[in-house]
Coordinates of C-alpha atoms in Angstrom, one line a residue:
Chain A
M907 CA -18.5 -13.5 -7.3
P908 CA -18.9 -9.6 -7.6
K909 CA -16.2 -7.7 -9.4
V910 CA -14.9 -4.4 -8.4
T911 CA -12.8 -2.0 -10.5
Y912 CA -10.4 0.2 -8.9
I913 CA -9.0 3.0 -10.8
E914 CA -5.8 4.7 -9.7
S915 CA -5.4 8.5 -9.9
S916 CA -2.9 7.7 -12.8
G917 CA -5.8 5.9 -14.6
T918 CA -4.5 2.4 -14.1
E919 CA -7.4 0.0 -13.6
H920 CA -7.5 -3.1 -11.4
V921 CA -10.5 -5.5 -11.7
V922 CA -10.7 -7.8 -8.7
D923 CA -13.0 -10.6 -7.5
A924 CA -14.5 -9.3 -4.2
P925 CA -16.3 -11.8 -1.9
V926 CA -19.7 -11.0 -0.5
G927 CA -19.5 -9.9 3.1
Q928 CA -15.9 -8.5 2.7
T929 CA -15.4 -4.9 2.4
V930 CA -14.2 -2.8 -0.6
M931 CA -11.0 -2.0 1.5
E932 CA -10.3 -5.7 2.2
A933 CA -10.7 -6.8 -1.6
A934 CA -8.2 -4.1 -2.5
V935 CA -5.6 -4.7 0.1
K936 CA -5.8 -8.5 -0.3
N937 CA -5.3 -8.0 -4.1
A938 CA -2.4 -5.7 -3.7
V939 CA -4.2 -2.7 -5.2
P940 CA -2.0 0.2 -4.4
G941 CA -3.3 3.6 -3.0
I942 CA -5.3 2.1 0.0
D943 CA -3.2 1.8 3.1
A944 CA -5.9 0.8 5.6
D945 CA -3.4 0.6 8.4
C946 CA -6.1 -0.2 11.1
G947 CA -7.3 -3.2 9.1
G948 CA -10.9 -1.9 8.8
A949 CA -11.8 -0.7 12.2
C950 CA -12.7 2.7 11.0
A951 CA -9.8 4.1 13.2
C952 CA -7.3 5.5 10.7
A953 CA -8.9 7.1 7.7
T954 CA -6.3 5.7 5.3
C955 CA -8.7 3.9 3.0
H956 CA -10.4 7.0 1.4
V957 CA -11.9 6.3 -1.9
Y958 CA -14.3 8.1 -4.4
V959 CA -17.4 5.9 -5.3
D960 CA -18.2 6.4 -8.9
Q961 CA -21.1 8.6 -9.2
A962 CA -23.3 5.9 -10.8
W963 CA -22.8 3.7 -7.8
A964 CA -23.1 6.2 -5.1
E965 CA -26.6 5.5 -4.2
K966 CA -26.1 1.7 -4.1
T967 CA -23.1 1.9 -1.6
G968 CA -25.3 3.6 1.0
E969 CA -24.6 6.5 3.4
A970 CA -21.6 7.2 5.4
S971 CA -22.2 6.9 9.3
S972 CA -21.7 10.0 11.4
M973 CA -18.3 8.4 12.6
E974 CA -17.2 7.9 9.0
M975 CA -18.4 11.3 8.1
S976 CA -16.4 13.0 10.9
M977 CA -13.2 10.9 9.7
L978 CA -13.8 12.1 6.1
D979 CA -13.8 15.7 7.2
F980 CA -10.1 15.4 7.6
A981 CA -9.3 13.4 4.6
N982 CA -7.4 15.0 1.6
E983 CA -9.4 16.3 -1.3
V984 CA -12.8 15.1 -0.2
Q985 CA -15.6 14.9 -2.7
D986 CA -19.3 14.4 -2.7
T987 CA -18.8 10.7 -3.1
S988 CA -16.0 10.2 -0.8
R989 CA -16.1 7.2 1.5
L990 CA -14.0 5.2 3.7
S991 CA -13.7 1.8 1.8
C992 CA -13.6 -0.3 5.1
Q993 CA -17.1 0.8 5.6
I994 CA -18.6 -0.4 2.3
K995 CA -19.7 -4.1 2.4
I996 CA -19.6 -6.0 -0.8
T997 CA -23.0 -7.4 -1.8
E998 CA -24.4 -9.0 -4.9
E999 CA -25.9 -5.8 -6.0
L1000 CA -22.4 -4.1 -6.1
D1001 CA -21.1 -6.5 -8.8
G1002 CA -19.4 -4.1 -11.3
L1003 CA -18.8 -1.3 -8.7
V1004 CA -16.3 1.3 -9.8
I1005 CA -14.0 2.9 -7.3
R1006 CA -11.6 5.7 -7.8
L1007 CA -8.6 6.3 -5.7
P1008 CA -7.1 9.6 -4.4
D1009 CA -3.6 10.7 -5.1
S1010 CA -2.5 10.0 -1.5
Q1011 CA -4.0 8.9 1.9
H1012 CA -1.9 11.4 3.9
Chain B
M427 CA 27.7 -7.4 -8.8
N428 CA 28.5 -4.9 -6.1
T429 CA 29.7 -6.7 -3.1
N430 CA 27.7 -4.4 -0.8
A431 CA 24.4 -5.2 -2.5
I432 CA 21.7 -6.6 -0.4
N433 CA 20.6 -9.8 -2.0
R434 CA 19.3 -11.8 1.0
V435 CA 17.0 -10.5 3.5
I436 CA 15.8 -12.5 6.6
I437 CA 13.0 -11.3 8.8
I438 CA 12.6 -13.1 12.1
G439 CA 9.0 -12.8 13.2
A440 CA 5.9 -13.1 11.1
G441 CA 3.6 -10.7 12.8
Q442 CA 2.2 -7.5 11.3
A443 CA 5.7 -5.7 11.3
G444 CA 7.5 -8.7 9.7
G445 CA 4.8 -9.4 7.2
E446 CA 4.6 -5.8 6.2
T447 CA 8.2 -5.5 5.7
A448 CA 8.3 -8.5 3.3
Q449 CA 5.4 -6.9 1.3
R450 CA 6.9 -3.4 1.2
L451 CA 10.3 -4.7 0.1
R452 CA 8.6 -6.5 -2.9
Q453 CA 6.4 -3.6 -3.7
G454 CA 9.5 -1.4 -3.7
G455 CA 11.1 -3.5 -6.3
F456 CA 13.4 -5.6 -4.2
K457 CA 14.4 -8.7 -6.3
G458 CA 16.5 -10.6 -3.8
E459 CA 15.6 -13.4 -1.5
I460 CA 13.2 -12.8 1.4
T461 CA 12.9 -15.3 4.1
L462 CA 10.1 -14.6 6.7
I463 CA 10.4 -16.8 9.9
G464 CA 7.5 -17.2 12.1
E465 CA 6.7 -19.4 15.2
E466 CA 3.0 -19.5 14.6
A467 CA 1.1 -21.7 12.3
F468 CA -0.6 -18.8 10.4
P469 CA 0.8 -16.3 7.8
P470 CA 1.0 -12.8 9.1
Y471 CA -2.3 -11.6 10.5
Q472 CA -3.7 -8.6 12.4
R473 CA -3.6 -9.0 16.2
P474 CA -5.9 -6.1 17.2
P475 CA -9.2 -7.9 16.4
L476 CA -8.1 -10.9 18.5
S477 CA -9.5 -9.1 21.6
K478 CA -12.4 -7.7 19.7
K479 CA -14.2 -9.1 16.6
Y480 CA -12.2 -12.4 16.4
L481 CA -13.0 -13.2 20.1
A482 CA -16.7 -12.3 19.4
G483 CA -16.7 -14.7 16.4
K484 CA -17.6 -11.9 14.0
V485 CA -14.5 -12.4 11.9
D486 CA -12.5 -15.6 11.0
M487 CA -8.9 -16.2 10.4
D488 CA -9.1 -15.7 6.8
R489 CA -10.2 -12.1 7.3
L490 CA -7.5 -11.4 9.8
L491 CA -4.7 -12.4 7.4
L492 CA -2.8 -9.4 6.2
R493 CA -2.7 -10.9 2.7
P494 CA -4.0 -14.3 1.4
A495 CA -1.6 -17.3 2.2
S496 CA -1.1 -17.9 -1.5
V497 CA 0.6 -14.4 -2.0
Y498 CA 3.9 -15.4 -0.4
A499 CA 4.6 -18.1 -3.0
E500 CA 3.3 -15.9 -5.7
E501 CA 5.8 -13.1 -4.6
N502 CA 8.6 -15.5 -4.0
I503 CA 8.7 -14.7 -0.3
S504 CA 9.9 -17.9 1.5
L505 CA 7.5 -18.1 4.5
L506 CA 8.6 -20.5 7.3
R507 CA 5.8 -21.2 9.7
D508 CA 6.0 -23.0 12.9
T509 CA 9.7 -22.1 12.8
R510 CA 11.9 -20.7 15.5
A511 CA 15.2 -18.9 15.0
V512 CA 17.7 -19.9 17.9
W513 CA 20.8 -18.0 17.0
I514 CA 22.3 -15.2 15.2
D515 CA 26.0 -15.1 14.2
R516 CA 26.8 -11.5 13.3
A517 CA 30.3 -12.2 12.2
S518 CA 29.3 -14.7 9.5
K519 CA 25.7 -13.1 9.0
R520 CA 24.0 -16.3 9.6
V521 CA 20.7 -17.4 11.4
R522 CA 20.3 -20.9 12.8
L523 CA 16.9 -22.3 13.0
E524 CA 15.7 -24.9 15.6
G525 CA 16.7 -28.2 14.1
G526 CA 20.1 -26.9 12.9
R527 CA 19.4 -25.4 9.5
E528 CA 21.4 -22.2 8.9
L529 CA 20.6 -19.3 6.6
S530 CA 22.7 -16.5 5.4
Y531 CA 21.7 -12.8 5.3
D532 CA 22.8 -9.5 3.9
A533 CA 20.1 -7.7 5.9
L534 CA 18.4 -9.2 9.0
V535 CA 15.1 -7.7 10.4
L536 CA 14.2 -8.6 14.0
A537 CA 10.4 -8.3 14.3
T538 CA 10.2 -10.7 17.3
G539 CA 7.3 -9.0 19.0
A540 CA 6.5 -9.2 22.7
K541 CA 5.5 -12.0 25.0
P542 CA 2.6 -11.6 27.4
R543 CA 3.7 -11.5 31.1
A544 CA 2.6 -14.7 32.8
L545 CA 1.2 -14.7 36.3
K546 CA 3.6 -16.0 38.8
L547 CA 0.9 -17.7 40.8
A548 CA 0.2 -21.2 41.9
G549 CA -2.5 -22.5 39.6
A550 CA -1.7 -20.3 36.7
D551 CA -1.0 -23.3 34.6
L552 CA -4.7 -24.8 35.1
A553 CA -6.8 -25.5 32.1
G554 CA -9.0 -22.5 31.6
V555 CA -6.3 -19.9 32.4
H556 CA -5.5 -18.0 29.2
L557 CA -3.0 -15.5 28.1
F558 CA -4.0 -13.0 25.3
R559 CA -1.5 -12.8 22.4
T560 CA -2.1 -15.2 19.6
A561 CA -5.0 -16.4 17.6
A562 CA -4.2 -19.8 19.3
D563 CA -4.6 -18.3 22.6
V564 CA -8.1 -16.8 21.6
D565 CA -9.2 -20.2 20.0
A566 CA -8.4 -21.9 23.2
M567 CA -10.5 -19.7 25.2
K568 CA -13.4 -19.2 22.8
A569 CA -15.2 -22.5 23.6
A570 CA -15.7 -21.4 27.2
F571 CA -17.4 -18.0 26.1
V572 CA -20.9 -19.0 26.6
P573 CA -23.7 -17.0 28.2
G574 CA -23.5 -17.3 32.0
A575 CA -20.0 -18.5 32.1
R576 CA -17.9 -16.7 34.8
L577 CA -14.9 -14.9 33.5
V578 CA -12.3 -13.3 35.7
V579 CA -9.9 -10.8 33.8
I580 CA -6.6 -10.1 35.6
G581 CA -5.4 -6.7 34.5
A582 CA -7.4 -3.7 33.5
G583 CA -5.3 -2.5 30.5
Y584 CA -6.8 -2.0 27.0
I585 CA -6.6 -5.8 26.1
G586 CA -8.3 -6.9 29.4
L587 CA -11.1 -4.3 29.2
E588 CA -11.7 -5.2 25.4
G589 CA -12.0 -8.8 26.4
A590 CA -14.4 -7.9 29.1
A591 CA -16.5 -5.8 26.7
V592 CA -16.8 -8.8 24.4
A593 CA -17.6 -11.2 27.2
R594 CA -20.5 -8.9 28.5
E595 CA -21.9 -8.6 25.1
M596 CA -21.8 -12.4 24.8
G597 CA -23.7 -12.7 28.2
L598 CA -20.8 -13.8 30.4
E599 CA -20.4 -12.6 34.1
V600 CA -17.4 -10.7 34.2
T601 CA -15.1 -9.6 37.2
V602 CA -11.9 -7.5 36.4
I603 CA -9.1 -7.6 39.0
E604 CA -6.6 -4.8 38.9
T605 CA -3.8 -4.2 41.3
A606 CA -3.8 -0.5 40.6
V607 CA -6.5 1.7 42.1
R608 CA -8.0 2.5 38.7
P609 CA -8.1 0.8 35.3
L610 CA -5.9 1.9 32.4
A611 CA -3.5 3.4 34.9
R612 CA -0.4 3.1 32.7
V613 CA -2.1 4.4 29.4
T614 CA -4.4 7.2 30.2
S615 CA -5.4 9.9 32.5
P616 CA -7.6 9.4 35.7
E617 CA -10.4 11.2 33.9
V618 CA -10.6 9.0 30.9
A619 CA -10.0 5.8 33.1
G620 CA -12.9 6.9 35.2
F621 CA -15.2 7.2 32.2
F622 CA -14.2 3.6 31.1
L623 CA -14.7 2.4 34.7
D624 CA -18.2 3.8 34.9
E625 CA -19.0 2.5 31.4
H626 CA -18.0 -1.0 32.3
T627 CA -19.7 -0.9 35.6
R628 CA -22.9 0.3 33.8
Q629 CA -22.6 -2.7 31.4
G630 CA -22.4 -5.1 34.4
V631 CA -18.6 -5.7 34.9
R632 CA -17.6 -6.0 38.5
F633 CA -14.2 -4.4 39.3
M634 CA -11.9 -5.5 42.2
L635 CA -9.4 -2.4 42.1
G636 CA -6.4 -2.6 44.2
G637 CA -7.0 -6.4 44.3
Q638 CA -3.9 -8.6 44.6
P639 CA -4.5 -12.1 43.1
A640 CA -2.9 -14.7 45.4
L641 CA -3.8 -18.1 43.9
I642 CA -5.7 -19.6 41.0
K643 CA -7.9 -22.3 42.3
G644 CA -8.9 -25.5 40.8
E645 CA -8.1 -29.2 40.4
A646 CA -7.4 -29.8 36.7
R647 CA -9.6 -26.9 35.6
V648 CA -9.7 -23.4 37.1
T649 CA -12.6 -22.9 39.6
G650 CA -11.7 -19.5 40.9
V651 CA -9.3 -16.8 41.9
S652 CA -8.3 -15.9 45.6
L653 CA -7.2 -12.5 46.5
M654 CA -4.5 -11.6 49.1
N655 CA -7.3 -10.1 51.2
G656 CA -9.1 -13.5 51.4
T657 CA -11.8 -12.7 48.8
E658 CA -12.7 -15.6 46.6
I659 CA -14.1 -15.2 43.1
P660 CA -15.6 -18.2 41.2
A661 CA -14.4 -18.6 37.7
D662 CA -14.8 -20.9 34.7
I663 CA -12.3 -18.9 32.6
V664 CA -9.5 -16.6 33.7
I665 CA -7.8 -14.3 31.2
T666 CA -4.6 -12.4 32.0
G667 CA -3.8 -9.2 30.4
I668 CA -1.0 -7.7 32.6
G669 CA 1.4 -6.3 30.0
V670 CA 4.0 -7.7 27.7
T671 CA 7.7 -7.8 27.7
P672 CA 9.6 -7.4 24.5
E673 CA 11.1 -10.6 22.9
T674 CA 14.8 -9.7 22.9
T675 CA 16.6 -13.0 23.6
L676 CA 18.1 -13.4 20.2
A677 CA 19.4 -9.9 20.1
E678 CA 20.9 -10.2 23.6
H679 CA 22.6 -13.3 22.8
C680 CA 24.4 -11.8 19.7
G681 CA 25.4 -8.7 21.9
L682 CA 23.1 -6.0 20.5
K683 CA 22.1 -3.2 22.8
V684 CA 18.9 -3.9 24.6
E685 CA 17.2 -1.4 26.9
N686 CA 13.5 -1.9 27.1
G687 CA 13.6 -3.4 23.7
I688 CA 16.3 -3.5 21.0
V689 CA 17.7 -0.1 20.7
T690 CA 17.6 1.3 17.1
D691 CA 18.2 4.7 15.4
E692 CA 15.5 6.5 13.7
N693 CA 15.8 4.3 10.7
C694 CA 15.2 1.2 12.8
R695 CA 18.9 0.2 12.4
T696 CA 20.6 -1.4 15.4
E697 CA 24.2 -0.7 16.2
D698 CA 25.1 -3.4 13.7
P699 CA 24.4 -1.8 10.3
A700 CA 23.1 -5.2 8.8
I701 CA 20.5 -5.6 11.5
Y702 CA 17.2 -3.7 12.0
A703 CA 14.6 -4.1 14.8
I704 CA 10.9 -3.1 14.4
G705 CA 7.5 -3.4 16.1
D706 CA 6.9 -4.3 19.7
C707 CA 10.5 -5.6 20.2
A708 CA 12.2 -2.4 19.2
N709 CA 13.1 0.9 21.0
R710 CA 13.3 3.8 18.4
P711 CA 13.7 7.5 18.6
I712 CA 10.4 9.1 17.7
A713 CA 10.8 12.3 15.7
H714 CA 7.6 14.0 16.7
Y715 CA 8.7 13.9 20.3
G716 CA 12.2 15.3 20.1
G717 CA 13.8 12.0 19.2
R718 CA 12.7 10.4 22.6
Q719 CA 13.5 6.7 22.7
C720 CA 10.2 4.8 22.7
R721 CA 9.1 1.3 22.7
L722 CA 5.6 1.4 21.2
E723 CA 3.1 -1.5 21.2
S724 CA 0.9 -0.6 18.3
V725 CA -0.2 -1.3 14.7
H726 CA 1.0 2.2 13.7
N727 CA 4.4 1.3 15.1
A728 CA 4.7 -2.0 13.4
V729 CA 3.7 -0.6 10.1
E730 CA 5.9 2.4 10.4
G731 CA 8.9 0.1 11.3
A732 CA 8.2 -1.9 8.2
K733 CA 8.1 1.1 6.0
L734 CA 11.4 2.6 7.4
T735 CA 13.2 -0.7 7.3
A736 CA 12.1 -1.5 3.7
A737 CA 13.0 2.0 2.5
A738 CA 16.5 1.7 4.2
I739 CA 17.2 -1.7 2.6
L740 CA 16.1 -0.2 -0.8
G741 CA 18.3 2.8 -0.1
Q742 CA 15.3 5.1 0.1
K743 CA 13.5 7.2 2.8
A744 CA 10.1 6.8 4.4
A745 CA 8.0 9.4 6.2
T746 CA 6.9 9.0 9.8
E747 CA 3.7 9.8 11.4
T748 CA 2.3 10.9 14.8
P749 CA 2.1 7.7 16.9
W750 CA -1.6 6.7 17.1
F751 CA -3.6 3.8 18.7
W752 CA -7.1 2.6 19.1
S753 CA -9.4 0.5 21.2
D754 CA -13.0 -0.8 20.8
Q755 CA -15.1 -1.4 23.8
Y756 CA -18.9 -1.9 23.4
D757 CA -20.0 1.0 20.9
L758 CA -17.2 3.2 22.1
K759 CA -14.2 3.9 19.7
L760 CA -11.2 5.2 21.5
Q761 CA -8.7 6.8 19.3
I762 CA -5.4 8.1 20.6
A763 CA -2.9 10.3 18.8
G764 CA 0.5 11.3 20.3
L765 CA 2.2 10.3 23.6
F766 CA 0.5 11.5 26.7
N767 CA 2.9 10.3 29.3
D768 CA 4.5 13.4 30.9
Y769 CA 1.5 15.7 30.4
D770 CA 0.8 18.4 33.0
H771 CA -2.5 19.7 31.9
V772 CA -5.7 18.4 30.3
V773 CA -8.8 20.0 28.7
F774 CA -11.7 18.5 27.1
R775 CA -14.3 18.8 24.4
G776 CA -17.6 17.2 24.2
A777 CA -19.4 15.4 27.1
M778 CA -18.6 12.1 28.9
S779 CA -22.5 12.0 29.5
E780 CA -23.1 11.9 25.8
R781 CA -20.3 9.2 25.3
S782 CA -18.6 11.5 22.9
F783 CA -15.6 13.6 24.2
A784 CA -12.0 14.1 23.8
A785 CA -9.2 14.7 26.4
F786 CA -6.4 17.0 25.1
Y787 CA -3.0 16.6 26.9
Y788 CA -0.5 19.4 27.3
K789 CA 3.1 19.6 28.5
D790 CA 4.5 23.2 29.2
G791 CA 1.6 24.6 27.2
R792 CA 2.3 22.4 24.2
L793 CA -0.4 19.9 22.8
I794 CA 1.2 16.4 23.1
A795 CA -1.6 14.0 22.8
V796 CA -5.5 13.2 22.6
D797 CA -7.8 10.5 23.7
A798 CA -10.9 10.8 21.5
I799 CA -13.9 8.7 22.5
N800 CA -16.4 8.6 19.7
K801 CA -14.8 11.8 18.4
P802 CA -12.9 10.8 15.3
G803 CA -12.5 14.6 14.1
E804 CA -10.6 15.5 17.4
F805 CA -8.3 12.4 16.8
L806 CA -7.4 13.3 13.3
G807 CA -7.2 16.9 14.0
V808 CA -4.7 16.5 16.8
K809 CA -2.7 13.9 14.8
A810 CA -2.3 16.4 12.0
L811 CA -1.5 19.3 14.3
I812 CA 1.4 17.3 16.0
H813 CA 2.6 16.0 12.7
K814 CA 2.9 19.5 11.4
G815 CA 4.5 20.7 14.6
L816 CA 1.6 23.1 15.3
N817 CA 0.3 24.1 18.6
V818 CA -3.1 25.1 19.7
P819 CA -3.4 26.7 23.3
P820 CA -5.9 24.8 25.7
D821 CA -8.4 27.7 25.7
V822 CA -8.7 27.6 21.9
I823 CA -9.0 23.8 21.6
S824 CA -11.7 23.6 24.2
D825 CA -13.8 26.4 22.6
E826 CA -16.9 24.4 21.6
S827 CA -18.2 27.3 19.5
R828 CA -15.7 26.3 16.8
T829 CA -15.5 23.0 15.0
M830 CA -12.3 20.9 15.4
K831 CA -11.8 21.4 11.6
E832 CA -12.0 25.1 12.0
I833 CA -9.5 25.1 14.8
V834 CA -7.0 22.9 12.9
A835 CA -7.3 25.2 9.8
A836 CA -6.8 28.3 11.8
A837 CA -3.6 26.9 13.4
G838 CA -1.8 26.7 10.0

C-alpha cells in the first residue's frame, strides 16, 4: 500500500498507509494526523484541508481544477504547490508522497 | 482528586456531532471515561453523502466513517452501537439504557439529532416508501434505483432535490411533489430557487408544485401517489424529504428547556451545567448574528458544537465560524455562508446562464449571507467578511470589474 508522509509546520512527521482510491485528506484524517480539518468530508466545499505538496511530487499529483483554485485563492499563506488534499487521489505512483501542512486552516 | 473534576463523559447520539466530541476530547488530552451511545449499527459517519455519492454508489460505508471503527477501542472510547438511552436522571447524574443498564456521568452531551417528518398519509407504510436520514434508509432504497424506475420525491428541499439529481443521473424517471409554489422555499430566495427549478426541469425532472399528496397507492408495495386534485402519479419508489424535527424526547422528560430544540448558551450548555446539547437537536445563540437563537441542521453546526463542548469540558475556549452549508446537484456545487432568513435585498455576481453565479443577501444594508453556485471564491469571501464583522455595500459587491478577492481585501 502506498505510504504518505505528512510533515506538520512544527516539523513533526507522520508516515501513514494510504489506500489507493482514497484521498490525501482521508488518509490523514483517518490516521488522526493533526492540521487537516476537512469539515466537509471531502466535498471540495470548505477549504479546510489545505496542504503543500512537496516540490518533487508537484507534477505527479496533477493540477488543481478551477473550482479548487478559486477555493485556494482564499486559503491562508498559499504557495505554488498549494492544494486541497481532498482533491488528490492516492495512486500507486504516489507511493512515498511528501505533504507539508500549513500552520492553520483558518 | 478534585470532587468537581469531570471524569466520566456520556455522549448520547453517535452522529457527526457526538463522534467529533469524543474525538476532540481525546485530542485535547481528556483522560477520563468516554461513553458514546448510538442507535445505529455503524460507528459515527458523515450523513451529507447519503443523498449524494453514497446513494449513487460512488462511495461505500468505510469511506463515510468519520474514523475507522478500530479507533474507538484504541482511544479507549466506549462506543455502544444499536443502543438506545431511555432516561436521564439529573439529580443522580445517571443515564438509563434500554434493557435497564445505568451509567453515571459528570458531563452529559445530548447529540440526539433530528428525525425526518413522516408522511401522515394512508399507504405511507408501504414497501418502497422511504425516509432519508440514515445509511440504512438509503441501503433500503438503493436496490430500486435502476434505470427506468419511476421515482416520486415528496418535498423539494435540498435532500429531496439531491436525491432527484442522483436518480436522474442513474436514469430513473423522477417526479417531485412540493406543496409550496416553488422548490427550496424555506431555504433560499425565489431567484435561486428558480434557477434550481429550471436546472432540474432541463435535466428531465417533472415538478408538481402546489401539489398536495392525498394517498400512497399500492397493495404490499407502492404503485403510485394520488394528489388532492385527483392527479395520479405512478411510482416504483417514493422518497419523502419534508423536513426534520429535533429529537428532544430525553431532554423534555428530564425537564430541560426545549423550544425548537434543546436550548443552550453560546457554549452549548443547557440550563443544567452538567448537560450540553449540540448538533441538529440543539438551539444555540449564534455570535455572528447578534446572539440570535438558531437551530441549524448542518455539518458546520455539528462540528462547531463538538468543538465548543469538548473545549468547555476541558476548561478551554473554542472559536466559532460563520455558519455554512453546501449542496451538490448534478455538476452544481451550491455553497452557502451566513443566514439569509430575514433579508430585504439581494444582488448578484456571475450569470445563471453560465451556471456560475452568487446571490448576496442584505438586511438593512448589511451583508448577511451568500448562495454561491459554482462560485467558491464568493462563498469563501463572504464567509470571511461576516466572520470579521465587515460589510461591503451591494453596489461594490456586484461590481464585476473587481474580483471577489480584491473586494474582500479592500474591505479590511
